[in-house]
Coordinates of C-alpha atoms and ligand atoms in Angstrom, one line a residue:
M4 CA 65.6 10.9 105.9
P5 CA 64.6 7.6 104.1
E6 CA 60.9 7.2 103.6
R7 CA 58.8 5.3 106.1
I8 CA 58.4 1.7 105.0
H9 CA 55.2 -0.3 104.8
N10 CA 55.5 -1.8 108.3
F11 CA 54.0 -5.2 108.9
G12 CA 55.9 -5.9 112.1
A13 CA 54.1 -7.8 114.9
G14 CA 54.9 -5.3 117.6
P15 CA 56.0 -2.7 118.6
A16 CA 54.0 -1.9 115.5
V17 CA 53.3 0.9 113.1
L18 CA 51.3 3.8 114.5
P19 CA 49.1 6.2 112.5
L20 CA 51.4 8.9 111.1
S21 CA 49.3 11.7 112.7
V22 CA 49.9 10.1 116.1
V23 CA 53.6 10.0 115.5
Q24 CA 53.6 13.6 114.5
A25 CA 51.6 14.6 117.6
V26 CA 54.2 12.8 119.7
G27 CA 56.9 14.7 117.9
D28 CA 55.2 18.0 118.7
A29 CA 54.8 17.0 122.4
L30 CA 58.4 15.9 122.9
P31 CA 59.8 19.5 123.4
N32 CA 56.6 21.0 124.9
L33 CA 53.6 19.0 126.2
M34 CA 50.3 20.8 125.7
D35 CA 52.0 24.3 126.1
S36 CA 53.1 23.4 129.6
G37 CA 56.7 24.3 128.8
F38 CA 57.7 20.8 129.9
G39 CA 58.7 18.2 127.4
L40 CA 56.7 15.0 127.1
C41 CA 59.4 12.8 128.7
E42 CA 60.4 15.5 131.1
I43 CA 57.2 16.2 133.0
S44 CA 56.1 15.0 136.5
H45 CA 53.5 12.4 136.6
R46 CA 52.1 14.4 139.6
S47 CA 51.6 17.5 137.5
G48 CA 48.1 18.8 136.5
T49 CA 49.1 18.6 132.8
F50 CA 49.9 14.9 133.0
Q51 CA 46.9 14.2 135.1
S52 CA 44.8 15.6 132.3
V53 CA 46.5 13.2 129.9
V54 CA 45.7 10.2 132.1
D55 CA 42.1 11.3 132.6
S56 CA 41.7 11.9 128.8
A57 CA 43.2 8.4 128.0
M58 CA 40.9 6.7 130.5
E59 CA 37.8 8.5 129.2
R60 CA 38.7 7.6 125.6
V61 CA 39.3 4.0 126.5
R62 CA 35.8 3.9 128.2
R63 CA 34.1 5.6 125.2
V64 CA 35.7 3.7 122.4
L65 CA 35.5 0.2 124.0
S66 CA 32.1 0.9 125.7
V67 CA 33.5 0.0 129.1
P68 CA 30.7 -0.3 131.7
D69 CA 30.8 2.6 134.3
D70 CA 31.4 0.2 137.2
Y71 CA 34.5 -1.3 135.6
T72 CA 38.0 -0.2 136.5
V73 CA 40.5 0.9 133.9
L74 CA 44.2 0.7 134.7
F75 CA 47.5 1.6 132.9
L76 CA 50.2 -0.7 134.2
Q77 CA 53.7 -1.8 133.3
G78 CA 55.3 -5.2 132.9
G79 CA 53.5 -6.1 129.7
A80 CA 50.8 -8.7 129.1
S81 CA 53.4 -11.2 130.3
L82 CA 53.1 -9.8 133.9
Q83 CA 49.3 -10.1 133.6
F84 CA 49.6 -13.8 132.9
Y85 CA 50.7 -14.1 136.6
M86 CA 48.9 -11.0 138.1
T87 CA 45.4 -12.1 137.0
A88 CA 45.8 -15.5 138.6
L89 CA 47.5 -14.1 141.7
N90 CA 44.7 -11.6 142.3
I91 CA 41.8 -13.9 141.5
L92 CA 42.7 -17.4 142.6
K93 CA 42.7 -18.4 146.3
D94 CA 44.6 -21.4 147.7
G95 CA 43.9 -24.6 145.8
E96 CA 41.4 -23.0 143.4
K97 CA 41.1 -24.0 139.8
A98 CA 41.3 -22.0 136.5
D99 CA 40.7 -23.3 133.0
Y100 CA 42.7 -22.2 130.0
L101 CA 42.0 -22.4 126.2
V102 CA 45.5 -22.9 124.7
T103 CA 45.5 -21.6 121.2
G104 CA 49.1 -20.6 120.9
G105 CA 52.4 -19.7 122.5
W106 CA 51.1 -16.8 124.5
A107 CA 48.1 -18.8 125.9
K108 CA 50.6 -21.4 126.9
K109 CA 52.7 -18.9 128.8
A110 CA 49.6 -17.5 130.5
L111 CA 48.8 -21.1 131.6
K112 CA 52.3 -21.6 132.9
E113 CA 52.2 -18.5 135.1
A114 CA 48.8 -19.2 136.5
G115 CA 50.1 -22.6 137.5
R116 CA 52.4 -20.9 140.0
V117 CA 49.3 -19.7 141.8
G118 CA 46.6 -22.5 141.6
D119 CA 45.4 -25.5 139.6
A120 CA 45.6 -24.1 136.1
T121 CA 44.7 -26.6 133.4
A122 CA 44.5 -26.5 129.6
I123 CA 40.9 -27.7 128.8
W124 CA 41.7 -27.3 125.1
D125 CA 45.2 -27.3 123.5
D126 CA 45.7 -27.2 119.7
S127 CA 49.5 -27.6 119.7
E128 CA 49.5 -30.9 118.0
N129 CA 47.5 -29.4 115.1
G130 CA 50.1 -26.6 114.8
F131 CA 47.8 -24.0 116.3
K132 CA 45.8 -23.7 113.1
S133 CA 42.4 -23.0 114.7
V134 CA 40.5 -21.9 117.8
P135 CA 38.0 -24.1 119.5
A136 CA 34.3 -24.0 118.7
N137 CA 31.9 -24.0 121.6
G138 CA 31.4 -27.6 122.6
D139 CA 35.0 -28.6 121.8
Y140 CA 35.9 -28.5 125.4
T141 CA 34.4 -28.9 128.9
V142 CA 34.8 -26.3 131.6
R143 CA 35.5 -27.9 135.0
E144 CA 32.5 -27.4 137.3
D145 CA 34.7 -26.0 140.1
A146 CA 36.8 -23.7 137.9
V147 CA 36.9 -20.1 139.1
Y148 CA 37.4 -18.6 135.6
V149 CA 38.1 -19.4 132.0
H150 CA 41.1 -17.7 130.3
Y151 CA 41.4 -17.2 126.5
T152 CA 43.6 -15.3 124.1
S153 CA 41.3 -13.6 121.5
N154 CA 44.0 -13.4 118.8
N155 CA 46.9 -15.7 118.4
T156 CA 49.6 -13.3 117.3
L157 CA 52.2 -16.0 116.4
Y158 CA 50.1 -18.3 114.3
G159 CA 47.5 -15.9 113.0
T160 CA 44.3 -17.4 114.4
Q161 CA 41.4 -15.5 116.1
Y162 CA 38.1 -16.2 117.8
H163 CA 35.1 -14.8 115.9
H164 CA 32.8 -15.7 118.7
L165 CA 32.7 -15.3 122.4
P166 CA 34.0 -18.6 123.9
D167 CA 31.4 -20.4 126.0
S168 CA 32.7 -20.4 129.5
G169 CA 29.9 -22.5 130.9
G170 CA 28.7 -19.5 132.9
K171 CA 32.2 -19.0 134.5
P172 CA 33.9 -15.6 134.5
L173 CA 36.0 -14.9 131.4
I174 CA 39.5 -13.5 131.5
L175 CA 40.9 -12.3 128.2
D176 CA 44.3 -11.6 126.8
A177 CA 43.4 -9.2 124.0
S178 CA 46.9 -7.9 123.4
S179 CA 46.9 -8.3 119.6
D180 CA 43.3 -7.4 118.7
I181 CA 42.0 -4.9 121.2
A182 CA 40.2 -2.0 119.6
G183 CA 40.6 -3.7 116.2
V184 CA 37.7 -6.2 116.4
P185 CA 34.3 -6.3 118.0
I186 CA 34.5 -6.7 121.8
D187 CA 31.8 -7.0 124.5
V188 CA 33.7 -5.8 127.6
S189 CA 30.7 -6.5 129.8
A190 CA 31.0 -10.2 129.0
H191 CA 34.4 -10.3 130.6
E192 CA 35.7 -10.0 134.2
I193 CA 39.3 -9.0 133.2
I194 CA 40.7 -7.9 129.9
Y195 CA 44.4 -7.1 129.5
A196 CA 46.4 -6.0 126.5
G197 CA 50.0 -4.8 126.0
A198 CA 49.7 -1.5 124.0
Q199 CA 52.4 -2.1 121.5
K200 CA 50.3 -3.5 118.7
N201 CA 46.9 -1.8 118.4
L202 CA 47.1 0.9 121.1
G203 CA 50.5 2.6 121.2
P204 CA 54.1 1.9 122.2
S205 CA 55.5 -0.9 124.4
G206 CA 55.7 -0.4 128.2
V207 CA 52.1 0.3 129.0
T208 CA 49.5 -2.4 129.6
L209 CA 45.8 -1.7 129.5
V210 CA 43.9 -3.7 132.2
I211 CA 40.1 -3.5 132.5
L212 CA 38.5 -5.1 135.6
S213 CA 34.9 -5.8 136.5
P214 CA 33.5 -5.2 140.0
W215 CA 33.6 -9.0 140.5
A216 CA 37.3 -9.0 139.8
M217 CA 38.0 -6.0 142.0
E218 CA 36.2 -7.6 144.9
R219 CA 38.1 -10.9 144.5
C220 CA 41.5 -9.3 144.6
G221 CA 43.3 -11.0 147.4
A222 CA 44.5 -9.1 150.4
D223 CA 48.2 -8.8 151.3
L224 CA 49.6 -9.2 147.9
P225 CA 53.0 -7.8 147.0
T226 CA 52.2 -4.1 146.5
M227 CA 53.0 -3.7 142.8
L228 CA 51.0 -6.9 142.0
D229 CA 47.8 -5.8 143.7
Y230 CA 45.2 -4.4 141.4
N231 CA 43.6 -2.6 144.4
V232 CA 46.7 -0.6 145.0
H233 CA 46.9 0.6 141.4
A234 CA 43.1 1.3 141.2
S235 CA 43.1 3.2 144.5
K236 CA 45.7 5.6 143.0
G237 CA 44.2 5.9 139.5
S238 CA 47.2 4.1 138.0
L239 CA 49.6 6.6 139.6
F240 CA 50.8 4.6 142.6
N241 CA 54.3 4.8 141.3
T242 CA 55.8 6.5 138.3
P243 CA 53.9 5.2 135.3
N244 CA 55.0 5.1 131.7
T245 CA 54.1 8.7 131.0
F246 CA 55.3 8.6 127.4
G247 CA 53.3 5.5 126.7
I248 CA 50.1 6.8 128.3
F249 CA 50.3 10.0 126.2
V250 CA 50.8 8.0 123.0
L251 CA 47.9 5.6 123.9
D252 CA 45.7 8.7 124.5
Q253 CA 46.6 10.0 121.0
V254 CA 45.9 6.6 119.4
F255 CA 42.4 6.6 121.0
K256 CA 41.9 10.2 119.9
W257 CA 42.8 9.0 116.3
L258 CA 40.3 6.1 116.7
E259 CA 37.6 8.5 117.8
D260 CA 38.3 10.9 115.0
N261 CA 38.1 8.0 112.5
G262 CA 34.8 6.3 113.3
G263 CA 35.5 4.8 116.7
L264 CA 35.6 1.1 117.1
E265 CA 33.2 0.5 114.2
G266 CA 35.6 2.4 111.9
S267 CA 38.5 0.4 113.1
I268 CA 36.7 -2.9 112.6
A269 CA 35.7 -2.0 109.1
R270 CA 39.2 -0.9 108.1
N271 CA 40.8 -4.0 109.6
R272 CA 38.3 -6.3 107.8
A273 CA 38.9 -4.6 104.5
K274 CA 42.7 -5.0 104.8
A275 CA 42.5 -8.6 105.9
N276 CA 40.0 -9.5 103.1
L277 CA 42.3 -8.0 100.5
L278 CA 45.2 -10.1 101.7
Y279 CA 43.3 -13.4 102.1
Q280 CA 41.8 -12.9 98.7
E281 CA 45.3 -12.9 97.3
L282 CA 46.4 -15.9 99.4
D283 CA 43.4 -17.9 98.2
R284 CA 43.9 -16.9 94.5
S285 CA 46.9 -19.0 93.9
N286 CA 48.5 -22.3 95.1
F287 CA 51.8 -20.4 95.1
W288 CA 50.7 -19.4 98.7
A289 CA 49.8 -21.7 101.6
P290 CA 47.9 -19.9 104.3
H291 CA 48.4 -21.3 107.8
A292 CA 45.1 -20.8 109.6
E293 CA 42.0 -22.8 109.0
M294 CA 39.4 -20.7 107.2
D295 CA 37.0 -20.0 110.1
S296 CA 39.8 -19.2 112.5
R297 CA 41.7 -16.7 110.3
S298 CA 43.0 -13.6 112.1
V299 CA 42.2 -10.2 110.7
M300 CA 45.2 -8.8 112.6
N301 CA 48.1 -11.3 111.9
V302 CA 47.9 -13.0 108.6
T303 CA 50.3 -16.0 108.3
W304 CA 51.3 -18.1 105.4
R305 CA 54.1 -20.2 103.8
L306 CA 55.2 -20.3 100.3
S307 CA 54.4 -23.6 98.6
N308 CA 58.1 -23.7 97.8
P309 CA 59.6 -22.9 101.2
D310 CA 63.0 -22.3 99.6
L311 CA 61.6 -19.1 98.1
E312 CA 60.7 -17.7 101.5
P313 CA 64.1 -16.0 102.3
V314 CA 64.0 -14.6 98.7
F315 CA 60.5 -13.3 99.3
L316 CA 61.5 -11.5 102.5
E317 CA 64.6 -10.0 101.0
E318 CA 62.9 -8.8 97.9
A319 CA 60.0 -7.4 100.0
E320 CA 62.4 -5.5 102.2
S321 CA 64.1 -4.0 99.1
A322 CA 60.6 -3.0 97.8
G323 CA 59.9 -1.1 101.0
L324 CA 57.8 -3.8 102.7
G325 CA 59.2 -4.6 106.2
G326 CA 58.5 -6.8 109.2
L327 CA 57.1 -9.7 107.2
K328 CA 59.2 -12.5 108.7
G329 CA 57.1 -15.1 110.5
H330 CA 57.7 -15.7 114.2
R331 CA 60.6 -18.1 114.7
S332 CA 58.2 -20.8 116.1
V333 CA 56.1 -20.8 112.9
G334 CA 58.4 -19.7 110.1
G335 CA 57.1 -18.4 106.8
I336 CA 55.5 -15.0 106.4
R337 CA 53.4 -12.9 108.7
A338 CA 51.8 -9.6 107.9
S339 CA 50.5 -7.8 110.9
L340 CA 47.6 -5.5 109.9
Y341 CA 47.1 -3.6 113.2
N342 CA 45.1 -0.4 113.6
G343 CA 48.0 1.8 112.5
C344 CA 48.6 -0.1 109.3
P345 CA 47.0 1.7 106.4
L346 CA 45.1 0.0 103.5
E347 CA 47.7 1.4 101.1
S348 CA 50.3 -0.8 102.8
V349 CA 48.2 -3.9 102.1
I350 CA 47.6 -2.8 98.5
A351 CA 51.4 -2.4 98.1
L352 CA 51.9 -5.9 99.6
V353 CA 49.4 -7.6 97.3
A354 CA 50.9 -5.9 94.3
F355 CA 54.4 -7.1 95.3
M356 CA 53.1 -10.6 95.9
Q357 CA 51.6 -10.8 92.4
D358 CA 54.8 -9.5 90.9
F359 CA 56.9 -11.9 92.9
E360 CA 54.7 -14.9 91.8
S361 CA 54.9 -13.9 88.2
R362 CA 58.7 -13.9 88.4
H363 CA 59.2 -17.0 90.5
A364 CA 56.3 -19.4 89.8
Ligands
PLP428 C1 48.5 -12.3 122.5 C2 49.8 -11.8 123.3 N1 49.8 -11.9 124.6 C3 50.9 -11.6 125.3 C4 52.0 -11.0 124.7 C5 53.2 -10.6 125.5 O1 53.2 -9.3 125.6 P1 54.3 -8.4 126.4 O2 55.5 -8.5 125.5 O3 53.7 -7.1 126.4 O4 54.5 -9.0 127.7 C6 52.0 -10.9 123.3 C7 53.1 -10.3 122.6 O5 53.3 -10.3 121.4 C8 50.8 -11.3 122.6 O6 50.8 -11.1 121.2

């Protein structure tokens, strides 16, 4: 088998090797039940213990308040763009969106199907190089909530502060930085995140809801889009992504075994600092994000000579560094440094970059 590459893909993303190995062990026989991981009923006691464990670990690692609800859903973060608005907004009600990138734009579009969803800040003309400072926008007085995207996966920008919502409830898409950066769950009414970057494989979406959010959930919604339905059945209303929930539990176990959220934050900062140091060292590189909006999870840059970008990507791949191509809407290079990406991968990337520069400058 060829060696595992240094994987900088934006998602589905690299997982800690010990998690991958635990999944391998569980595939033929989950927790000595005799049933394989992908072959066991979601109604079995064995699988119930997996769900319970995953929910408890999520609560512990992210310090989720006791009265908040934790759900494991399907449909990705993209379904949550619609589902949050559908459950929270009543006829004619308003919601304000901070548009810091392509995913925020999509969230706004889906909410617009339900109510009066408006971008109160939109950085598209500036090429999504920054996130707003408090005071850069005005929340409408009659807005029911403010929605933001903590990390802009495509462009590599990230909030390093809690956005001021003017006292309105905050709804957060944390898909690409959950459990990788500091988070105050109690400051939010809904947080959602697709698992496939920092938490596990694709196909399972973590949703955390406050009592306020649960109370506002509209009656008579389509069954599968109703948070109350999923909450009342402990995320087992219908067949969940059993595989995904198991892997998510293993990732949270790994987080707990490695210093919890604090450990994760420290590792991610160290990785990002190393890479930004290299990007700032030489004009050969042209980092995309403005300094105070730089993401620790997705680092994006161009080469000062863009003609060299395909060469960079090709040579990187041959050197065992994969998944570095920037998103098609941005171009250039993107290194995703999610929880599962080890420091050694970033050290290898920086060494490659210095060697590349010495040969092509
Ligand atoms: C910030 C953010 N939100 C939403 C999505 C969409 O997630 P999904 O593919 O799970 O629907 C992504 C995917 O990359 C993302 O990065």
